[in-house]
CSV table of C-alpha atoms in Angstrom, one decimal:
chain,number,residue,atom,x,y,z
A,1,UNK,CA,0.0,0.0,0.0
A,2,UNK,CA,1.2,3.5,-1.1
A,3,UNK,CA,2.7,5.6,1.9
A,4,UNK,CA,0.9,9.0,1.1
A,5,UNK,CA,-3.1,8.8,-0.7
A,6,UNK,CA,-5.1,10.9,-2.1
A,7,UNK,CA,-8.4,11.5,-3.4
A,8,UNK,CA,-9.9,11.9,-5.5
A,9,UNK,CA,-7.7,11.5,-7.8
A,10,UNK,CA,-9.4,13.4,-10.8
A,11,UNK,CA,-12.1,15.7,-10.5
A,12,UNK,CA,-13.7,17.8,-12.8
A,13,UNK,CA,-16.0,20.3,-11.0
A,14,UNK,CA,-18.0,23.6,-11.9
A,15,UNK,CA,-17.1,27.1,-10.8
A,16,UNK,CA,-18.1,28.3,-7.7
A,17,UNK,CA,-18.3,24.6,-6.3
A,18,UNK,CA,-17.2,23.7,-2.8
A,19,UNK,CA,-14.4,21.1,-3.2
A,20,UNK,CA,-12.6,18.8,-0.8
A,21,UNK,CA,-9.0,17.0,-1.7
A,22,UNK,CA,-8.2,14.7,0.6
A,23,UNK,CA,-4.3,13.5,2.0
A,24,UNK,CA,-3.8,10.5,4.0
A,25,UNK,CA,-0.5,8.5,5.3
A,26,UNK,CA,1.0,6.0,7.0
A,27,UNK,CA,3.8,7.0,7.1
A,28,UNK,CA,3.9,8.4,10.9
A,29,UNK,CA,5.5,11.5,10.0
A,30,UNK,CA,4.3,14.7,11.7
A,31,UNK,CA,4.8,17.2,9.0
A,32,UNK,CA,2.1,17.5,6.0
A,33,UNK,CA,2.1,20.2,2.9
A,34,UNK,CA,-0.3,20.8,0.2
A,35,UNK,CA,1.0,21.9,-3.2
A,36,UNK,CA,-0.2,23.0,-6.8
A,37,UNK,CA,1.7,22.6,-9.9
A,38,UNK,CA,1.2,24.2,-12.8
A,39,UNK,CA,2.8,23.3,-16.7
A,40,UNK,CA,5.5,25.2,-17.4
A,41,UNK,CA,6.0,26.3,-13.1
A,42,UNK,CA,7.2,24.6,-10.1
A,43,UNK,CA,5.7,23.2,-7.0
A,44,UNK,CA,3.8,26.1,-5.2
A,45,UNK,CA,3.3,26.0,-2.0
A,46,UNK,CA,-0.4,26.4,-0.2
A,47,UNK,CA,-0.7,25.2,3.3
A,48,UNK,CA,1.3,23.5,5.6
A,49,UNK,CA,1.3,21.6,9.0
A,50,UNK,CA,4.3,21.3,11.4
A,51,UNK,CA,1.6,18.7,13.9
A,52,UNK,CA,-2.4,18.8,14.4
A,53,UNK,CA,-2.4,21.9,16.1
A,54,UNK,CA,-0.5,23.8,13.5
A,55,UNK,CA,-1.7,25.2,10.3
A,56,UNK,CA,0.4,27.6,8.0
A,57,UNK,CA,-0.5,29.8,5.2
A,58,UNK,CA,1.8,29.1,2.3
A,59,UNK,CA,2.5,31.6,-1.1
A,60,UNK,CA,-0.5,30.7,-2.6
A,61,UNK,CA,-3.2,30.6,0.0
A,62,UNK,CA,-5.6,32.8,-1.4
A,63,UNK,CA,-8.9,30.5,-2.2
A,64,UNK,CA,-8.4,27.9,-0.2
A,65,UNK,CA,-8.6,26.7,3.3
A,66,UNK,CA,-7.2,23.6,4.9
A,67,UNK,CA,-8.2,21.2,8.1
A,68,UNK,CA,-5.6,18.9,10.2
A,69,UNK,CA,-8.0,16.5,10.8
A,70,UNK,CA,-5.2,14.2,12.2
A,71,UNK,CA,-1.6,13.0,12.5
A,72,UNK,CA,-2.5,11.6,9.4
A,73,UNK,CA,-5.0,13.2,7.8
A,74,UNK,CA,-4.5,16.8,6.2
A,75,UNK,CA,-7.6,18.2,3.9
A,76,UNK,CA,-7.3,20.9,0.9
A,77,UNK,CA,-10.7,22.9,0.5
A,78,UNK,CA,-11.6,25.2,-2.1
A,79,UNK,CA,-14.7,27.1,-0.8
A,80,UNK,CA,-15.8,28.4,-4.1
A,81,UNK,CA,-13.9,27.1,-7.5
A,82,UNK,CA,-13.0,28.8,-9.9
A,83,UNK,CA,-11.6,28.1,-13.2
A,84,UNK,CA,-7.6,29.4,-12.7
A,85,UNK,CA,-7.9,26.8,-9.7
A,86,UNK,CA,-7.0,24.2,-12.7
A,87,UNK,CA,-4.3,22.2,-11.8
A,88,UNK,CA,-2.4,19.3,-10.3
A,89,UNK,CA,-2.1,19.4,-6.9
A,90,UNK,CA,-0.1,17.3,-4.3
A,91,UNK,CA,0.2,16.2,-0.7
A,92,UNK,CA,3.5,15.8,1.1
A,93,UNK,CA,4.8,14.7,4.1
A,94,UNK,CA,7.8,15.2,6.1
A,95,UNK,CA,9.4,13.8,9.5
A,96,UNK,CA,10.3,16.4,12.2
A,97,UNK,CA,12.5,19.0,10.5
A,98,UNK,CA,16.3,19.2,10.2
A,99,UNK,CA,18.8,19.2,7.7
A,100,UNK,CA,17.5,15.6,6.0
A,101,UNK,CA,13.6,16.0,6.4
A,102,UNK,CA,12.7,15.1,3.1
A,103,UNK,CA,9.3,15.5,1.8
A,104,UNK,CA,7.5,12.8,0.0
A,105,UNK,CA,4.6,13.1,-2.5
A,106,UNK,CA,1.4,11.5,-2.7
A,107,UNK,CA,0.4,10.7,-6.1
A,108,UNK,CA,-1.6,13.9,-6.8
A,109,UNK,CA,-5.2,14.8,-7.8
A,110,UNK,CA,-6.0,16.5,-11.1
A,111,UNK,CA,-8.6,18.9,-11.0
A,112,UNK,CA,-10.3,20.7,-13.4
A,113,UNK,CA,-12.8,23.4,-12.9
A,114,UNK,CA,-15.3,24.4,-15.6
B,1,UNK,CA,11.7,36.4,-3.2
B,2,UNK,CA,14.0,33.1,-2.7
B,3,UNK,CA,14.5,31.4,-5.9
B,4,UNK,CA,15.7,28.6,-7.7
B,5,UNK,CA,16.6,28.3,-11.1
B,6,UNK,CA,17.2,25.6,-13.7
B,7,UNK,CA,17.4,25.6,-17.6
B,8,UNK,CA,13.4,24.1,-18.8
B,9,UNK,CA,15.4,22.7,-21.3
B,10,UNK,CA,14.6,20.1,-22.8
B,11,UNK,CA,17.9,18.7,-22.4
B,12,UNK,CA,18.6,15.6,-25.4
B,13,UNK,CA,21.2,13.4,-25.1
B,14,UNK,CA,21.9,9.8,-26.7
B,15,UNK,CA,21.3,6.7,-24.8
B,16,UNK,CA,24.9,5.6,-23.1
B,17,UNK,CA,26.0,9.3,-22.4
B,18,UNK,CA,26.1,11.8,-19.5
B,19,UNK,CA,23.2,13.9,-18.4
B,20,UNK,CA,24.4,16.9,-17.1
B,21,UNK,CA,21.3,19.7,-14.9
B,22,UNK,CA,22.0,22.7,-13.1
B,23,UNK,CA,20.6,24.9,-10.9
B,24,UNK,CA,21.6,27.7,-9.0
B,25,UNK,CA,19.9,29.3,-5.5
B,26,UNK,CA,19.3,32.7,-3.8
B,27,UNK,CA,19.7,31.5,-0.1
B,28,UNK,CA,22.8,31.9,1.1
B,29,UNK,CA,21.9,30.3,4.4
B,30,UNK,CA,20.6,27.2,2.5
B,31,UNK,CA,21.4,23.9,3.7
B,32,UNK,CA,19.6,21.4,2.2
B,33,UNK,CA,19.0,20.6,-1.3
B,34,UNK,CA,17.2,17.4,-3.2
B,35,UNK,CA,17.0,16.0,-7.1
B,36,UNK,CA,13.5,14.6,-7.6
B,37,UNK,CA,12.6,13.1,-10.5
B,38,UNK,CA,8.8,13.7,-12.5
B,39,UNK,CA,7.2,11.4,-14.9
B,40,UNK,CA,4.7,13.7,-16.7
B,41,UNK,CA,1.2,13.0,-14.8
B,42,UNK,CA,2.9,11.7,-11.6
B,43,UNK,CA,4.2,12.7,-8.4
B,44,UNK,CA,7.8,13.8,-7.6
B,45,UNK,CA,10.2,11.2,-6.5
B,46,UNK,CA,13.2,11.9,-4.5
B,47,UNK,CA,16.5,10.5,-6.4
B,48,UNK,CA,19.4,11.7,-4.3
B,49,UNK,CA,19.9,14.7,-1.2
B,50,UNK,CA,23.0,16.2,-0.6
B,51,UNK,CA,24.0,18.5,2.2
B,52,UNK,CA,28.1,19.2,2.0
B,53,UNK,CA,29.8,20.7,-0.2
B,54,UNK,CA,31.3,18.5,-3.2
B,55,UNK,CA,30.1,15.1,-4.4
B,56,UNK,CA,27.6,12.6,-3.9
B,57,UNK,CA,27.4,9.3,-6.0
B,58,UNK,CA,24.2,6.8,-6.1
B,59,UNK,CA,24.3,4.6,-8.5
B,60,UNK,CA,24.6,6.0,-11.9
B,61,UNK,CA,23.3,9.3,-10.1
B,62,UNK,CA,26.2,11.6,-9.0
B,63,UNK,CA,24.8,15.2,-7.0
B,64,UNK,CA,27.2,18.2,-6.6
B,65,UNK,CA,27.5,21.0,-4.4
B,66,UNK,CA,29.0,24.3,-4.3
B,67,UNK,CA,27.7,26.3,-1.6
B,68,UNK,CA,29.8,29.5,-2.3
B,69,UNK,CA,28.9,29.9,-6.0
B,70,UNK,CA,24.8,28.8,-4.9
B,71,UNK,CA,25.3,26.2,-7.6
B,72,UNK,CA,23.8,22.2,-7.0
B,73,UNK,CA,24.2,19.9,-10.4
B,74,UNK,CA,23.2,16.3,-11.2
B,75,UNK,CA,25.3,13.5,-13.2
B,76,UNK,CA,23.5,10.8,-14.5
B,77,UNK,CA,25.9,8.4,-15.9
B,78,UNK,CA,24.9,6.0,-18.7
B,79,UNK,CA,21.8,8.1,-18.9
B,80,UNK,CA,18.9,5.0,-20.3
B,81,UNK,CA,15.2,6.0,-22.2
B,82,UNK,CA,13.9,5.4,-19.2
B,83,UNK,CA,15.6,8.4,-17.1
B,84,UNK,CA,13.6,10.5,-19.7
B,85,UNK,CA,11.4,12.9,-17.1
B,86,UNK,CA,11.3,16.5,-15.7
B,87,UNK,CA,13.9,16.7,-12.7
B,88,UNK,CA,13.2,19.2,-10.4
B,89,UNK,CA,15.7,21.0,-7.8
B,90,UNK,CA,14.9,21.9,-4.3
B,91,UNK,CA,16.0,23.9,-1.8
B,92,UNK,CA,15.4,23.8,2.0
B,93,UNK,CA,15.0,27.5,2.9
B,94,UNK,CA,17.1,29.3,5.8
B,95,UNK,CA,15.4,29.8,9.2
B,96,UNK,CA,12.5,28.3,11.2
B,97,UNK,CA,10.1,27.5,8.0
B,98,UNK,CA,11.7,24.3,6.4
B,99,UNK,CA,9.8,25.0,3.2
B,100,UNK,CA,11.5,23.6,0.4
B,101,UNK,CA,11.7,26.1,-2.7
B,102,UNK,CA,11.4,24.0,-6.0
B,103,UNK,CA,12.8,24.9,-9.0
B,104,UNK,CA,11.0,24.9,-12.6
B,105,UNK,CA,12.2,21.8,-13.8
B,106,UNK,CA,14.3,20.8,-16.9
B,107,UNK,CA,13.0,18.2,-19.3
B,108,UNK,CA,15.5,15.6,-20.0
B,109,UNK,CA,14.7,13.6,-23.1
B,110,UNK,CA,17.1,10.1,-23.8
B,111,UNK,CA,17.3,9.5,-27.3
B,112,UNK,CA,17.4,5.6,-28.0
């Protein structure tokens, strides 16, 4: 079984739709990130959570909103979609900080707004 | 703005030789830094890490490090169709945040 989930793993939604992505893992790490990734630009950053009581706005928090519902579980909402939301976005994970915490990726959800 | 730059390429080279990306950093007080590897539609997957200055091999994967010219680079040796992919440079910022800043990507394409 895959360390990080996600799901869905495509959605194709309308604008102005509320929207959940979901981020699971098993991984025991305490450190979860949400990112989007658009062609042609890097990984942004949008949220991300040092344990279940922290929550951090990253560059690109505008439109969205997040929930720690768990060590494990970290949730990605849009409240109202919109069409420049488009694009792939993935869940990380990370031990607890230091020179080696690496990140690793879940397998990503694809959404589309319309 | 911290940055991190690499050539989008894409970068061709034949089966058999030496894949050579680069990317250079804004951080000074950088620390960290990470090759990961894209398939186009799939996630990012870590290939090597490297935190001194100089030379790290894995394989047919070689990372480098020059902290005082903000410069990381990856060798991959006997480069193969499959190693075709986006690889993606990261950077651990300085301070309390341990966001990693990635870079664009370059496309590497392994002609057969």
């Amino acid at each position: 079984d895959a360390d990080v989930t996600q799901t869905p793993r495509n959605r194709i939604t309308k604008t102005g739709k509320r929207i959940m992505l979901e981020c699971s893992q098993t991984k025991g790490h305490d450190r979860m990130y949400w990112y989007r990734q658009d062609p042609g630009l890097g990984l942004q950053l949008i949220y991300y959570s040092f344990d279940v009581k922290d929550i951090n706005k990253g560059e690109i928090s505008d439109g969205y909103s997040v929930s720690r519902q768990a060590q494990a579980k970290f949730s990605l909402s849009l409240e109202s979609a919109i069409p420049n939301q488009t694009a792939l976005y993935f869940c990380a994970t990370s031990d607890s900080g230091g020179q080696t915490d690496t990140q690793y990726f879940g397998p990503g959800t694809r959404l589309t707004v319309l | 703005q911290k940055e991190v730059e690499q050539n989008s390429g894409p970068l061709s080279v034949p089966e058999g030789a030496i894949a050579s990306l680069n990317c250079t950093y804004s951080d000074r007080g950088s620390q960290s830094f990470f090759w990961y590897r894209q398939y186009s539609g799939k996630s990012p997957e870590l290939i090597m890490s490297i935190y001194s200055n100089g030379d790290k091999e894995d394989g047919r994967f070689t990372a480098q490090l020059n902290k005082a010219s903000q410069y990381v680079s990856l060798l991959i040796r006997d480069s193969q169709p499959s190693d075709s992919a986006t690889y993606l440079c990261a950077v651990r910022e300085s301070g309390a945040t341990n966001k990693l800043i990635f870079g664009t990507g370059t496309l590497l394409a392994v002609q057969p």
